PDB file of C-alpha atoms in Angstrom:
ATOM      1  CA  MET A   1     103.690 175.538 181.515  1.00 41.00           C
ATOM      2  CA  LEU A   2     107.055 175.602 179.795  1.00 45.00           C
ATOM      3  CA  ASN A   3     109.609 177.895 181.332  1.00 51.00           C
ATOM      4  CA  LYS A   4     110.777 180.079 178.443  1.00 52.00           C
ATOM      5  CA  ASN A   5     114.356 179.776 179.727  1.00 60.00           C
ATOM      6  CA  ILE A   6     114.422 176.033 179.051  1.00 75.00           C
ATOM      7  CA  SER A   7     116.621 175.183 176.120  1.00 83.00           C
ATOM      8  CA  ILE A   8     116.652 171.549 175.062  1.00 90.00           C
ATOM      9  CA  SER A   9     119.573 170.196 173.029  1.00 92.00           C
ATOM     10  CA  GLU A  10     119.093 167.839 170.075  1.00 93.00           C
ATOM     11  CA  SER A  11     120.130 164.842 172.176  1.00 96.00           C
ATOM     12  CA  GLU A  12     117.801 165.863 174.983  1.00 96.00           C
ATOM     13  CA  TRP A  13     114.961 166.099 172.422  1.00 96.00           C
ATOM     14  CA  GLU A  14     115.587 162.430 171.570  1.00 97.00           C
ATOM     15  CA  VAL A  15     115.185 161.510 175.241  1.00 98.00           C
ATOM     16  CA  MET A  16     112.053 163.653 175.550  1.00 97.00           C
ATOM     17  CA  LYS A  17     110.500 161.989 172.468  1.00 97.00           C
ATOM     18  CA  VAL A  18     110.864 158.592 174.147  1.00 98.00           C
ATOM     19  CA  LEU A  19     109.150 159.878 177.275  1.00 98.00           C
ATOM     20  CA  TRP A  20     106.420 161.739 175.402  1.00 98.00           C
ATOM     21  CA  GLU A  21     105.600 158.496 173.604  1.00 97.00           C
ATOM     22  CA  LYS A  22     105.296 156.547 176.867  1.00 97.00           C
ATOM     23  CA  SER A  23     105.862 157.524 180.458  1.00 95.00           C
ATOM     24  CA  PRO A  24     106.830 157.037 183.135  1.00 97.00           C
ATOM     25  CA  GLN A  25     109.894 154.973 182.281  1.00 97.00           C
ATOM     26  CA  THR A  26     112.990 153.815 184.127  1.00 97.00           C
ATOM     27  CA  LEU A  27     116.549 154.528 183.021  1.00 97.00           C
ATOM     28  CA  MET A  28     116.848 150.984 181.662  1.00 96.00           C
ATOM     29  CA  GLN A  29     113.621 151.298 179.663  1.00 97.00           C
ATOM     30  CA  ILE A  30     114.757 154.616 178.214  1.00 98.00           C
ATOM     31  CA  THR A  31     118.183 153.159 177.396  1.00 97.00           C
ATOM     32  CA  GLU A  32     116.504 150.274 175.559  1.00 97.00           C
ATOM     33  CA  GLN A  33     114.392 152.731 173.521  1.00 96.00           C
ATOM     34  CA  LEU A  34     117.526 154.670 172.550  1.00 97.00           C
ATOM     35  CA  LYS A  35     119.791 151.704 171.746  1.00 95.00           C
ATOM     36  CA  ASN A  36     120.005 152.788 168.084  1.00 96.00           C
ATOM     37  CA  LYS A  37     121.845 155.946 169.238  1.00 96.00           C
ATOM     38  CA  ASN A  38     124.754 153.913 170.653  1.00 94.00           C
ATOM     39  CA  TRP A  39     124.792 156.101 173.756  1.00 96.00           C
ATOM     40  CA  SER A  40     126.074 154.671 177.017  1.00 96.00           C
ATOM     41  CA  THR A  41     123.750 154.411 180.000  1.00 96.00           C
ATOM     42  CA  THR A  42     125.877 157.102 181.663  1.00 97.00           C
ATOM     43  CA  THR A  43     125.310 159.476 178.736  1.00 97.00           C
ATOM     44  CA  ILE A  44     121.553 158.928 178.859  1.00 97.00           C
ATOM     45  CA  GLN A  45     121.604 159.402 182.627  1.00 97.00           C
ATOM     46  CA  THR A  46     123.393 162.729 182.099  1.00 97.00           C
ATOM     47  CA  TYR A  47     120.704 163.871 179.639  1.00 98.00           C
ATOM     48  CA  LEU A  48     117.992 162.821 182.096  1.00 98.00           C
ATOM     49  CA  SER A  49     119.685 164.717 184.933  1.00 97.00           C
ATOM     50  CA  ARG A  50     119.962 167.840 182.795  1.00 96.00           C
ATOM     51  CA  LEU A  51     116.296 167.619 181.811  1.00 96.00           C
ATOM     52  CA  VAL A  52     115.258 167.197 185.453  1.00 96.00           C
ATOM     53  CA  LYS A  53     117.415 170.183 186.431  1.00 95.00           C
ATOM     54  CA  LYS A  54     115.836 172.262 183.625  1.00 93.00           C
ATOM     55  CA  GLY A  55     112.371 171.312 184.839  1.00 93.00           C
ATOM     56  CA  ALA A  56     111.421 169.376 181.690  1.00 94.00           C
ATOM     57  CA  LEU A  57     111.246 166.050 183.544  1.00 96.00           C
ATOM     58  CA  GLU A  58     110.219 164.934 186.995  1.00 97.00           C
ATOM     59  CA  THR A  59     111.288 161.836 188.859  1.00 97.00           C
ATOM     60  CA  LYS A  60     109.617 159.445 191.236  1.00 97.00           C
ATOM     61  CA  GLN A  61     111.621 157.010 193.343  1.00 94.00           C
ATOM     62  CA  GLN A  62     111.042 153.359 192.442  1.00 91.00           C
ATOM     63  CA  GLY A  63     113.147 150.914 194.414  1.00 90.00           C
ATOM     64  CA  LYS A  64     116.796 151.853 193.904  1.00 90.00           C
ATOM     65  CA  GLY A  65     116.028 153.799 190.718  1.00 91.00           C
ATOM     66  CA  PHE A  66     113.706 156.443 189.385  1.00 95.00           C
ATOM     67  CA  LEU A  67     110.759 156.745 187.054  1.00 97.00           C
ATOM     68  CA  TYR A  68     111.018 159.662 184.630  1.00 98.00           C
ATOM     69  CA  SER A  69     108.045 161.626 183.279  1.00 98.00           C
ATOM     70  CA  PRO A  70     107.780 164.826 181.208  1.00 97.00           C
ATOM     71  CA  THR A  71     106.491 167.933 182.984  1.00 95.00           C
ATOM     72  CA  ILE A  72     105.812 169.720 179.705  1.00 92.00           C
ATOM     73  CA  PRO A  73     103.478 168.551 176.942  1.00 93.00           C
ATOM     74  CA  GLU A  74     105.185 167.843 173.634  1.00 93.00           C
ATOM     75  CA  GLN A  75     103.059 170.341 171.685  1.00 93.00           C
ATOM     76  CA  LYS A  76     103.812 173.166 174.140  1.00 90.00           C
ATOM     77  CA  CYS A  77     107.534 172.418 173.926  1.00 89.00           C
ATOM     78  CA  LYS A  78     107.409 172.397 170.106  1.00 90.00           C
ATOM     79  CA  ILE A  79     105.601 175.736 170.043  1.00 89.00           C
ATOM     80  CA  GLU A  80     108.103 177.400 172.371  1.00 86.00           C
ATOM     81  CA  GLU A  81     111.077 175.928 170.509  1.00 88.00           C
ATOM     82  CA  SER A  82     109.577 177.082 167.188  1.00 90.00           C
ATOM     83  CA  LYS A  83     109.072 180.609 168.523  1.00 89.00           C
ATOM     84  CA  SER A  84     112.643 180.685 169.792  1.00 87.00           C
ATOM     85  CA  PHE A  85     114.008 179.476 166.439  1.00 90.00           C
ATOM     86  CA  LEU A  86     111.849 181.924 164.496  1.00 93.00           C
ATOM     87  CA  SER A  87     112.964 184.799 166.693  1.00 93.00           C
ATOM     88  CA  ARG A  88     116.670 183.888 166.593  1.00 93.00           C
ATOM     89  CA  VAL A  89     116.980 183.084 162.906  1.00 94.00           C
ATOM     90  CA  PHE A  90     114.253 185.077 161.141  1.00 95.00           C
ATOM     91  CA  ASN A  91     113.638 187.998 163.533  1.00 95.00           C
ATOM     92  CA  GLY A  92     110.217 186.533 164.298  1.00 92.00           C
ATOM     93  CA  SER A  93     109.030 186.602 160.684  1.00 94.00           C
ATOM     94  CA  ILE A  94     107.205 183.483 159.540  1.00 90.00           C
ATOM     95  CA  SER A  95     107.002 184.831 155.990  1.00 90.00           C
ATOM     96  CA  SER A  96     110.806 185.259 155.907  1.00 92.00           C
ATOM     97  CA  MET A  97     111.237 181.683 157.069  1.00 90.00           C
ATOM     98  CA  VAL A  98     108.835 180.264 154.468  1.00 87.00           C
ATOM     99  CA  THR A  99     110.428 182.414 151.748  1.00 89.00           C
ATOM    100  CA  SER A 100     113.847 181.102 152.731  1.00 90.00           C
ATOM    101  CA  PHE A 101     112.664 177.499 152.500  1.00 85.00           C
ATOM    102  CA  ILE A 102     110.931 178.096 149.168  1.00 85.00           C
ATOM    103  CA  HIS A 103     114.020 179.709 147.626  1.00 88.00           C
ATOM    104  CA  SER A 104     116.227 176.875 148.839  1.00 88.00           C
ATOM    105  CA  ASP A 105     113.933 174.277 147.218  1.00 82.00           C
ATOM    106  CA  SER A 106     113.341 172.760 150.660  1.00 82.00           C
ATOM    107  CA  ILE A 107     109.558 172.723 150.295  1.00 85.00           C
ATOM    108  CA  SER A 108     107.951 170.116 148.079  1.00 87.00           C
ATOM    109  CA  GLU A 109     104.858 170.835 146.006  1.00 88.00           C
ATOM    110  CA  ASP A 110     102.821 168.725 148.460  1.00 93.00           C
ATOM    111  CA  GLU A 111     104.077 170.702 151.444  1.00 90.00           C
ATOM    112  CA  LEU A 112     103.379 173.980 149.659  1.00 87.00           C
ATOM    113  CA  ALA A 113      99.824 172.834 148.901  1.00 92.00           C
ATOM    114  CA  LYS A 114      99.382 171.879 152.584  1.00 93.00           C
ATOM    115  CA  LEU A 115     100.608 175.314 153.675  1.00 90.00           C
ATOM    116  CA  LYS A 116      98.099 176.961 151.338  1.00 91.00           C
ATOM    117  CA  GLU A 117      95.315 174.792 152.805  1.00 94.00           C
ATOM    118  CA  ILE A 118      96.336 175.719 156.351  1.00 93.00           C
ATOM    119  CA  VAL A 119      96.276 179.446 155.555  1.00 92.00           C
ATOM    120  CA  GLU A 120      92.941 179.184 153.742  1.00 93.00           C
ATOM    121  CA  LYS A 121      91.381 177.226 156.632  1.00 93.00           C
ATOM    122  CA  TYR A 122      92.725 179.761 159.131  1.00 92.00           C
ATOM    123  CA  GLU A 123      91.213 182.625 157.103  1.00 92.00           C
ATOM    124  CA  ARG A 124      87.840 180.838 156.839  1.00 91.00           C
ATOM    125  CA  ASP A 125      87.777 180.080 160.574  1.00 91.00           C
ATOM    126  CA  LYS A 126      88.749 183.643 161.425  1.00 89.00           C
ATOM    127  CA  LYS A 127      85.731 184.995 159.474  1.00 85.00           C
ATOM    128  CA  LYS A 128      83.287 182.843 161.490  1.00 78.00           C
TER     129      LYS A 128
END
């Protein structure tokens, strides 16, 4: 279960995405996956160390190096991060967040239609 005190930076999210896609991986494998970021191996190693310290990753010794694996499922991490964002920025109000996006023209017609479908499905399922 995700410790609610874990805060993952944008760069750390990039590392986590690589490991959620496939794990365990070595430092060199992770570095290869993140080559488009132009980060040094030392930088990636720092992110990995931080994530291990935060409890988001675990390590297993393999030869002279380590294998890294997530300790938290991606969906659980997304939910907790979303709740934190919603609380910080919109005082916990989903409707305020959606209203803000609508008024800033950040939601396309397709996305708006999908949101309507989600709400309607939720309401139908709730009545069952």
